[in-house]
Amino acid sequence: MSERAARKKRASFETHCFPMGWTLLPKLVFAYIWRIVLLGYQNQLELSSLNLLAKDLKASTVSAAFREATTKKQIFRKHVDEDEAVVYTFDQKRRPLSALLFEVCHWEVFASAMIQSFWVLNNFLPPLMLGYLLVYIETKQDGWHGYAYATAYAFSQLVGGFLNAHATYIMALGAFKAQSALTCALYKKVLRISSSSRHQYTSGEIVNLMSVDVEQVGQFLLICHNCWDVPLRIVLTLVFLWQYLGASCLATVATMLASSLTTTLVAHFCDKYQKRQMDSKDARLRQTNEMLNGIKVIKLNAWEPPFIERVKRTRSEELSFVKKYSLLQSTFTFVWAATPNAAALASFGIFVMLSEDNQLTPSIAFT
């Protein structure tokens, strides 16, 4: 069978990322990807081995949806021109980019948000079941209680893994759509602008827009649900902690506030140095293009050393910003990772010191 015939055969069951024709269980465990993983392990993975891209994920479909969103808000106006003739025009209302991208991937945003909300609620079941299991061990309850708690603990962990994987997967599809729409829009804009306007931007700046900036939009979409699920998790965590630790849980609030202020400050400087690094990168690419365009004149006059030194100086400046950004990013990661341990240490320490009657039992500590 030829490659073209094989691809047509695979297209018969519409190879979407959730392929039609698959039952619920294979979709749940991403069974349709196992064949590709096995072929890759056997070093037999080729382009013809991959599933066809779904129609709703193709660049043409996504670009058409984005273009439709840009022309959606139009106002019908009636006015009289200089010749006293009645003219009907459409005035397009300018919309923010976020609203346009939401039109493209709104289904993925809503679906992943719903799954993410269930995942947040499910995250509190394993600690509760673990606490009940520790109490069962301490109090010697009936045997079936222990089996029930252990089964509920394992099942909640399994469900949480599935929910998190599918929420991330669906949001990744939305990010993929947004990046495709932006890249197509940038290509069309570059091809339509006039020559005078095109000279205002170097090829390096355009490449940065299509790669770095578009990638940042996709990365933001992957974590956009943290804007609401992190506060929800904090509130629910404090509610549960108050039941076990009482007022001592306020130490957790203080620790998290201090951590938030620190990470916000560090993130501000990270953004600052990243912008400077991108400016230096654009300048370096601009200088390199100028040098390559005038290479004949540079060679004729033996001007290579000063031009090379100029590019090296710009590159050194860019690397200095990369170094500062990396150090701040490491600090951000360290503070973010150390916050849970610091909050637990502060809460448990104050809980024990407030009263001699407060005993830090395993059920309290691990719940």
CSV table of C-alpha atoms in Angstrom, one decimal:
chain,number,residue,atom,x,y,z
A,1,MET,CA,0.0,0.0,0.0
A,2,SER,CA,1.4,3.4,-1.0
A,3,GLU,CA,2.0,6.1,1.6
A,4,ARG,CA,-0.8,8.2,0.1
A,5,ALA,CA,-3.3,5.3,0.3
A,6,ALA,CA,-2.2,4.6,3.9
A,7,ARG,CA,-2.8,8.2,4.9
A,8,LYS,CA,-6.3,8.1,3.3
A,9,LYS,CA,-7.1,5.0,5.2
A,10,ARG,CA,-6.1,6.6,8.5
A,11,ALA,CA,-8.1,9.6,7.6
A,12,SER,CA,-11.3,7.5,7.4
A,13,PHE,CA,-11.6,7.5,11.2
A,14,GLU,CA,-10.7,11.2,11.6
A,15,THR,CA,-7.5,11.2,13.6
A,16,HIS,CA,-8.3,14.0,16.0
A,17,CYS,CA,-6.2,14.2,19.2
A,18,PHE,CA,-9.3,12.5,20.7
A,19,PRO,CA,-9.8,10.2,17.6
A,20,MET,CA,-13.4,9.4,16.6
A,21,GLY,CA,-14.1,5.7,16.7
A,22,TRP,CA,-12.3,5.2,20.0
A,23,THR,CA,-14.3,4.3,23.1
A,24,LEU,CA,-14.1,6.2,26.4
A,25,LEU,CA,-11.4,4.0,28.1
A,26,PRO,CA,-8.8,4.4,25.3
A,27,LYS,CA,-9.5,8.1,25.2
A,28,LEU,CA,-9.1,8.3,29.0
A,29,VAL,CA,-5.6,6.7,29.0
A,30,PHE,CA,-4.5,8.2,25.6
A,31,ALA,CA,-4.2,4.7,24.1
A,32,TYR,CA,-4.1,6.1,20.6
A,33,ILE,CA,-0.5,7.4,21.2
A,34,TRP,CA,0.9,4.0,22.3
A,35,ARG,CA,1.5,2.9,18.7
A,36,ILE,CA,3.5,6.0,17.9
A,37,VAL,CA,5.5,5.6,21.2
A,38,LEU,CA,6.3,2.0,20.3
A,39,LEU,CA,7.4,2.9,16.8
A,40,GLY,CA,9.6,5.6,18.1
A,41,TYR,CA,11.2,3.1,20.6
A,42,GLN,CA,11.9,0.8,17.6
A,43,ASN,CA,13.5,3.6,15.6
A,44,GLN,CA,10.8,3.2,12.9
A,45,LEU,CA,9.0,6.5,13.4
A,46,GLU,CA,8.4,8.4,10.1
A,47,LEU,CA,6.2,11.1,9.0
A,48,SER,CA,3.8,8.6,7.5
A,49,SER,CA,3.5,7.0,10.9
A,50,LEU,CA,1.9,10.0,12.5
A,51,ASN,CA,-1.8,10.6,12.6
A,52,LEU,CA,-3.3,13.2,10.3
A,53,LEU,CA,-3.9,16.6,11.9
A,54,ALA,CA,-7.5,17.2,12.8
A,55,LYS,CA,-9.3,19.8,10.8
A,56,ASP,CA,-10.0,22.1,13.7
A,57,LEU,CA,-6.3,22.2,14.5
A,58,LYS,CA,-5.1,23.0,11.0
A,59,ALA,CA,-3.6,26.5,10.4
A,60,SER,CA,-6.2,27.3,7.7
A,61,THR,CA,-9.1,26.6,10.1
A,62,VAL,CA,-7.6,28.4,13.0
A,63,SER,CA,-6.6,31.4,10.9
A,64,ALA,CA,-10.1,31.6,9.4
A,65,ALA,CA,-11.6,31.6,12.9
A,66,PHE,CA,-9.2,34.4,14.0
A,67,ARG,CA,-10.0,36.4,10.9
A,68,GLU,CA,-13.7,36.0,11.5
A,69,ALA,CA,-13.2,37.2,15.1
A,70,THR,CA,-11.4,40.3,14.0
A,71,THR,CA,-14.3,41.3,11.7
A,72,LYS,CA,-17.1,40.2,14.1
A,73,LYS,CA,-17.7,43.5,15.9
A,74,GLN,CA,-18.8,45.9,13.1
A,75,ILE,CA,-21.1,48.9,13.3
A,76,PHE,CA,-23.5,49.6,10.4
A,77,ARG,CA,-23.5,53.4,9.7
A,78,LYS,CA,-25.4,55.6,7.4
A,79,HIS,CA,-24.2,59.0,6.2
A,80,VAL,CA,-24.3,61.4,3.3
A,81,ASP,CA,-21.2,62.0,1.2
A,82,GLU,CA,-20.1,65.2,-0.7
A,83,ASP,CA,-22.5,64.5,-3.6
A,84,GLU,CA,-25.4,64.3,-1.2
A,85,ALA,CA,-25.7,60.5,-1.8
A,86,VAL,CA,-26.6,58.2,1.0
A,87,VAL,CA,-23.6,55.8,1.7
A,88,TYR,CA,-23.7,52.8,4.1
A,89,THR,CA,-20.4,51.8,5.7
A,90,PHE,CA,-19.2,49.4,8.3
A,91,ASP,CA,-17.0,50.7,11.1
A,92,GLN,CA,-15.0,47.9,12.7
A,93,LYS,CA,-14.7,48.1,16.5
A,94,ARG,CA,-11.2,47.6,17.7
A,95,ARG,CA,-11.0,44.6,20.0
A,96,PRO,CA,-8.1,43.5,22.3
A,97,LEU,CA,-5.9,40.6,21.3
A,98,SER,CA,-7.0,38.6,24.4
A,99,ALA,CA,-10.7,38.7,23.2
A,100,LEU,CA,-9.7,37.6,19.7
A,101,LEU,CA,-7.7,34.7,21.0
A,102,PHE,CA,-10.6,33.7,23.3
A,103,GLU,CA,-12.8,33.5,20.3
A,104,VAL,CA,-10.4,31.0,18.7
A,105,CYS,CA,-9.9,28.7,21.8
A,106,HIS,CA,-12.9,29.4,24.0
A,107,TRP,CA,-14.0,25.8,24.1
A,108,GLU,CA,-10.6,24.6,25.3
A,109,VAL,CA,-10.5,27.3,28.0
A,110,PHE,CA,-13.9,26.4,29.4
A,111,ALA,CA,-13.4,22.6,29.2
A,112,SER,CA,-10.0,22.7,30.9
A,113,ALA,CA,-11.3,25.1,33.5
A,114,MET,CA,-14.1,22.7,34.4
A,115,ILE,CA,-11.7,19.7,34.6
A,116,GLN,CA,-9.3,21.9,36.6
A,117,SER,CA,-11.9,22.8,39.2
A,118,PHE,CA,-12.7,19.1,39.8
A,119,TRP,CA,-8.9,18.4,40.1
A,120,VAL,CA,-8.6,21.2,42.7
A,121,LEU,CA,-11.4,19.7,44.8
A,122,ASN,CA,-10.0,16.1,44.3
A,123,ASN,CA,-6.6,17.2,45.6
A,124,PHE,CA,-8.0,17.5,49.1
A,125,LEU,CA,-9.3,13.9,49.2
A,126,PRO,CA,-5.9,12.1,49.5
A,127,PRO,CA,-4.8,14.1,52.6
A,128,LEU,CA,-8.2,13.5,54.3
A,129,MET,CA,-8.1,9.8,53.5
A,130,LEU,CA,-4.5,9.6,54.8
A,131,GLY,CA,-5.6,11.3,58.0
A,132,TYR,CA,-8.5,8.9,58.5
A,133,LEU,CA,-6.1,6.0,57.8
A,134,LEU,CA,-3.6,7.2,60.5
A,135,VAL,CA,-6.5,7.6,63.0
A,136,TYR,CA,-7.6,4.1,62.1
A,137,ILE,CA,-4.1,2.7,62.8
A,138,GLU,CA,-4.0,4.6,66.2
A,139,THR,CA,-7.6,3.6,67.3
A,140,LYS,CA,-7.7,0.0,66.0
A,141,GLN,CA,-11.1,0.3,64.3
A,142,ASP,CA,-12.8,-2.4,62.3
A,143,GLY,CA,-10.7,-3.9,59.5
A,144,TRP,CA,-13.0,-2.8,56.7
A,145,HIS,CA,-12.4,0.8,57.6
A,146,GLY,CA,-8.7,0.6,56.7
A,147,TYR,CA,-9.4,-1.1,53.4
A,148,ALA,CA,-12.0,1.6,52.6
A,149,TYR,CA,-9.6,4.4,53.4
A,150,ALA,CA,-6.7,2.9,51.5
A,151,THR,CA,-8.9,2.2,48.5
A,152,ALA,CA,-10.3,5.8,48.5
A,153,TYR,CA,-6.8,7.2,48.9
A,154,ALA,CA,-5.5,5.2,45.9
A,155,PHE,CA,-8.6,6.0,43.8
A,156,SER,CA,-8.5,9.7,44.5
A,157,GLN,CA,-4.8,9.8,43.5
A,158,LEU,CA,-5.6,8.0,40.2
A,159,VAL,CA,-8.5,10.3,39.4
A,160,GLY,CA,-6.4,13.3,40.2
A,161,GLY,CA,-3.8,12.1,37.8
A,162,PHE,CA,-6.3,11.7,35.0
A,163,LEU,CA,-8.0,15.0,35.6
A,164,ASN,CA,-4.6,16.9,35.7
A,165,ALA,CA,-3.4,15.2,32.5
A,166,HIS,CA,-6.6,15.9,30.5
A,167,ALA,CA,-6.9,19.5,31.7
A,168,THR,CA,-3.3,20.1,30.7
A,169,TYR,CA,-3.8,18.4,27.3
A,170,ILE,CA,-7.0,20.3,26.5
A,171,MET,CA,-5.4,23.6,27.4
A,172,ALA,CA,-2.3,22.7,25.3
A,173,LEU,CA,-4.7,22.3,22.3
A,174,GLY,CA,-6.0,25.8,23.0
A,175,ALA,CA,-2.4,27.2,23.3
A,176,PHE,CA,-1.6,25.4,20.0
A,177,LYS,CA,-4.6,27.1,18.3
A,178,ALA,CA,-3.6,30.5,19.7
A,179,GLN,CA,0.0,30.2,18.5
A,180,SER,CA,-1.1,29.1,15.1
A,181,ALA,CA,-3.6,32.0,14.7
A,182,LEU,CA,-1.0,34.5,15.8
A,183,THR,CA,1.7,33.1,13.5
A,184,CYS,CA,-0.6,33.2,10.5
A,185,ALA,CA,-1.7,36.7,11.3
A,186,LEU,CA,1.9,37.9,11.6
A,187,TYR,CA,2.8,36.2,8.2
A,188,LYS,CA,-0.2,37.9,6.5
A,189,LYS,CA,0.7,41.3,8.1
A,190,VAL,CA,4.3,41.0,6.9
A,191,LEU,CA,3.3,40.2,3.4
A,192,ARG,CA,0.8,43.1,3.2
A,193,ILE,CA,2.8,46.0,4.7
A,194,SER,CA,4.4,48.5,2.4
A,195,SER,CA,8.1,48.5,1.7
A,196,SER,CA,8.7,51.7,3.7
A,197,SER,CA,7.0,50.1,6.7
A,198,ARG,CA,8.9,46.8,6.3
A,199,HIS,CA,12.2,48.7,6.5
A,200,GLN,CA,11.3,49.7,10.0
A,201,TYR,CA,11.6,46.1,11.2
A,202,THR,CA,14.5,43.8,10.8
A,203,SER,CA,14.1,40.1,9.9
A,204,GLY,CA,15.4,39.3,13.4
A,205,GLU,CA,12.6,41.3,15.1
A,206,ILE,CA,10.0,39.6,12.9
A,207,VAL,CA,11.4,36.2,13.7
A,208,ASN,CA,11.3,37.1,17.5
A,209,LEU,CA,7.7,38.0,17.2
A,210,MET,CA,6.8,34.7,15.5
A,211,SER,CA,8.9,32.5,17.8
A,212,VAL,CA,9.6,34.1,21.2
A,213,ASP,CA,6.5,36.4,21.7
A,214,VAL,CA,4.1,33.9,20.2
A,215,GLU,CA,5.6,31.2,22.4
A,216,GLN,CA,5.1,33.3,25.5
A,217,VAL,CA,1.4,33.7,24.6
A,218,GLY,CA,1.1,29.9,24.4
A,219,GLN,CA,3.0,29.4,27.7
A,220,PHE,CA,0.7,31.9,29.4
A,221,LEU,CA,-2.4,30.0,28.2
A,222,LEU,CA,-1.0,26.8,29.7
A,223,ILE,CA,-0.9,28.4,33.2
A,224,CYS,CA,-3.7,30.9,32.9
A,225,HIS,CA,-6.0,28.9,35.2
A,226,ASN,CA,-3.6,29.5,38.0
A,227,CYS,CA,-5.2,33.0,38.3
A,228,TRP,CA,-8.3,31.4,39.9
A,229,ASP,CA,-7.3,27.9,41.0
A,230,VAL,CA,-4.4,29.0,43.2
A,231,PRO,CA,-6.5,31.4,45.4
A,232,LEU,CA,-9.2,28.7,45.6
A,233,ARG,CA,-6.7,26.1,46.8
A,234,ILE,CA,-5.3,28.6,49.3
A,235,VAL,CA,-8.8,29.3,50.7
A,236,LEU,CA,-9.7,25.6,50.9
A,237,THR,CA,-6.4,24.8,52.5
A,238,LEU,CA,-6.8,27.4,55.2
A,239,VAL,CA,-10.3,26.1,55.9
A,240,PHE,CA,-8.9,22.6,56.5
A,241,LEU,CA,-5.9,23.8,58.5
A,242,TRP,CA,-8.1,25.8,60.8
A,243,GLN,CA,-10.0,22.6,61.8
A,244,TYR,CA,-6.7,20.9,62.8
A,245,LEU,CA,-4.4,23.7,63.9
A,246,GLY,CA,-6.7,26.6,64.8
A,247,ALA,CA,-5.2,30.0,64.9
A,248,SER,CA,-1.7,28.6,64.2
A,249,CYS,CA,-2.7,28.3,60.5
A,250,LEU,CA,-2.4,32.1,60.3
A,251,ALA,CA,1.4,31.5,60.3
A,252,THR,CA,0.9,29.8,56.9
A,253,VAL,CA,-0.9,32.9,55.6
A,254,ALA,CA,2.0,35.1,56.8
A,255,THR,CA,4.6,32.8,55.2
A,256,MET,CA,2.7,32.7,51.9
A,257,LEU,CA,2.3,36.5,51.9
A,258,ALA,CA,6.0,37.0,52.4
A,259,SER,CA,6.7,34.5,49.7
A,260,SER,CA,4.3,36.2,47.3
A,261,LEU,CA,5.9,39.6,47.9
A,262,THR,CA,9.3,38.1,47.3
A,263,THR,CA,8.4,36.2,44.1
A,264,THR,CA,6.5,39.3,42.8
A,265,LEU,CA,9.6,41.4,43.2
A,266,VAL,CA,11.9,38.8,41.7
A,267,ALA,CA,9.4,38.3,38.8
A,268,HIS,CA,9.4,42.1,38.1
A,269,PHE,CA,13.2,42.1,37.7
A,270,CYS,CA,13.1,38.9,35.7
A,271,ASP,CA,10.7,40.6,33.2
A,272,LYS,CA,12.8,43.7,33.2
A,273,TYR,CA,16.0,41.8,32.3
A,274,GLN,CA,14.3,39.6,29.8
A,275,LYS,CA,13.0,42.7,27.9
A,276,ARG,CA,16.6,44.1,27.9
A,277,GLN,CA,17.9,40.8,26.7
A,278,MET,CA,15.4,40.8,23.8
A,279,ASP,CA,16.4,44.3,22.9
A,280,SER,CA,20.1,43.4,22.9
A,281,LYS,CA,19.3,40.3,20.8
A,282,ASP,CA,17.4,42.5,18.3
A,283,ALA,CA,20.3,44.9,18.1
A,284,ARG,CA,22.8,42.0,17.6
A,285,LEU,CA,20.7,40.6,14.8
A,286,ARG,CA,20.4,44.0,13.2
A,287,GLN,CA,24.1,44.6,13.4
A,288,THR,CA,24.8,41.1,11.9
A,289,ASN,CA,22.4,41.7,9.0
A,290,GLU,CA,24.0,45.1,8.3
A,291,MET,CA,27.5,43.5,8.3
A,292,LEU,CA,26.4,40.7,6.0
A,293,ASN,CA,24.6,43.0,3.6
A,294,GLY,CA,27.8,45.2,3.3
A,295,ILE,CA,30.3,42.4,3.5
A,296,LYS,CA,31.9,43.4,0.2
A,297,VAL,CA,32.7,46.9,1.3
A,298,ILE,CA,33.8,45.6,4.7
A,299,LYS,CA,36.2,43.1,3.1
A,300,LEU,CA,37.5,45.7,0.6
A,301,ASN,CA,38.4,48.2,3.4
A,302,ALA,CA,39.5,45.6,5.9
A,303,TRP,CA,36.9,46.7,8.5
A,304,GLU,CA,36.3,43.2,9.9
A,305,PRO,CA,37.8,43.7,13.4
A,306,PRO,CA,35.8,46.8,14.4
A,307,PHE,CA,32.5,45.3,13.1
A,308,ILE,CA,33.3,41.9,14.8
A,309,GLU,CA,34.1,43.8,18.0
A,310,ARG,CA,30.8,45.7,17.8
A,311,VAL,CA,28.8,42.5,17.5
A,312,LYS,CA,30.8,40.9,20.3
A,313,ARG,CA,30.1,43.8,22.6
A,314,THR,CA,26.4,43.6,21.9
A,315,ARG,CA,26.6,39.9,22.5
A,316,SER,CA,28.4,40.3,25.8
A,317,GLU,CA,25.7,42.8,26.9
A,318,GLU,CA,23.0,40.2,25.9
A,319,LEU,CA,24.8,37.5,27.9
A,320,SER,CA,25.0,39.6,31.0
A,321,PHE,CA,21.2,40.1,30.9
A,322,VAL,CA,20.8,36.3,30.4
A,323,LYS,CA,23.0,35.7,33.4
A,324,LYS,CA,21.1,38.1,35.6
A,325,TYR,CA,17.8,36.6,34.4
A,326,SER,CA,18.9,33.1,35.1
A,327,LEU,CA,20.1,34.0,38.6
A,328,LEU,CA,16.8,35.6,39.4
A,329,GLN,CA,14.8,32.8,37.9
A,330,SER,CA,16.8,30.3,40.1
A,331,THR,CA,15.9,32.5,43.1
A,332,PHE,CA,12.3,32.5,42.1
A,333,THR,CA,12.2,28.7,41.8
A,334,PHE,CA,14.0,28.2,45.1
A,335,VAL,CA,11.6,30.5,47.0
A,336,TRP,CA,8.6,28.9,45.3
A,337,ALA,CA,9.8,25.4,46.2
A,338,ALA,CA,10.7,26.3,49.8
A,339,THR,CA,7.4,28.0,50.6
A,340,PRO,CA,5.4,24.8,51.4
A,341,ASN,CA,8.1,23.6,53.8
A,342,ALA,CA,8.5,27.0,55.4
A,343,ALA,CA,4.8,27.3,55.9
A,344,ALA,CA,4.5,23.9,57.4
A,345,LEU,CA,7.4,24.6,59.8
A,346,ALA,CA,5.9,27.9,60.9
A,347,SER,CA,2.4,26.5,61.4
A,348,PHE,CA,3.6,23.4,63.3
A,349,GLY,CA,6.1,25.3,65.4
A,350,ILE,CA,3.5,27.9,66.5
A,351,PHE,CA,0.9,25.1,67.1
A,352,VAL,CA,3.3,23.3,69.5
A,353,MET,CA,4.4,26.5,71.3
A,354,LEU,CA,1.0,28.0,71.9
A,355,SER,CA,-0.1,25.3,74.4
A,356,GLU,CA,1.4,22.3,76.1
A,357,ASP,CA,-1.8,20.4,75.3
A,358,ASN,CA,-1.2,20.7,71.6
A,359,GLN,CA,0.3,17.5,70.4
A,360,LEU,CA,1.6,17.1,66.9
A,361,THR,CA,0.2,13.6,66.1
A,362,PRO,CA,0.9,11.8,62.8
A,363,SER,CA,-2.7,12.3,61.7
A,364,ILE,CA,-2.3,16.1,62.1
A,365,ALA,CA,1.2,16.3,60.6
A,366,PHE,CA,0.4,14.2,57.5
A,367,THR,CA,-3.1,15.6,56.9
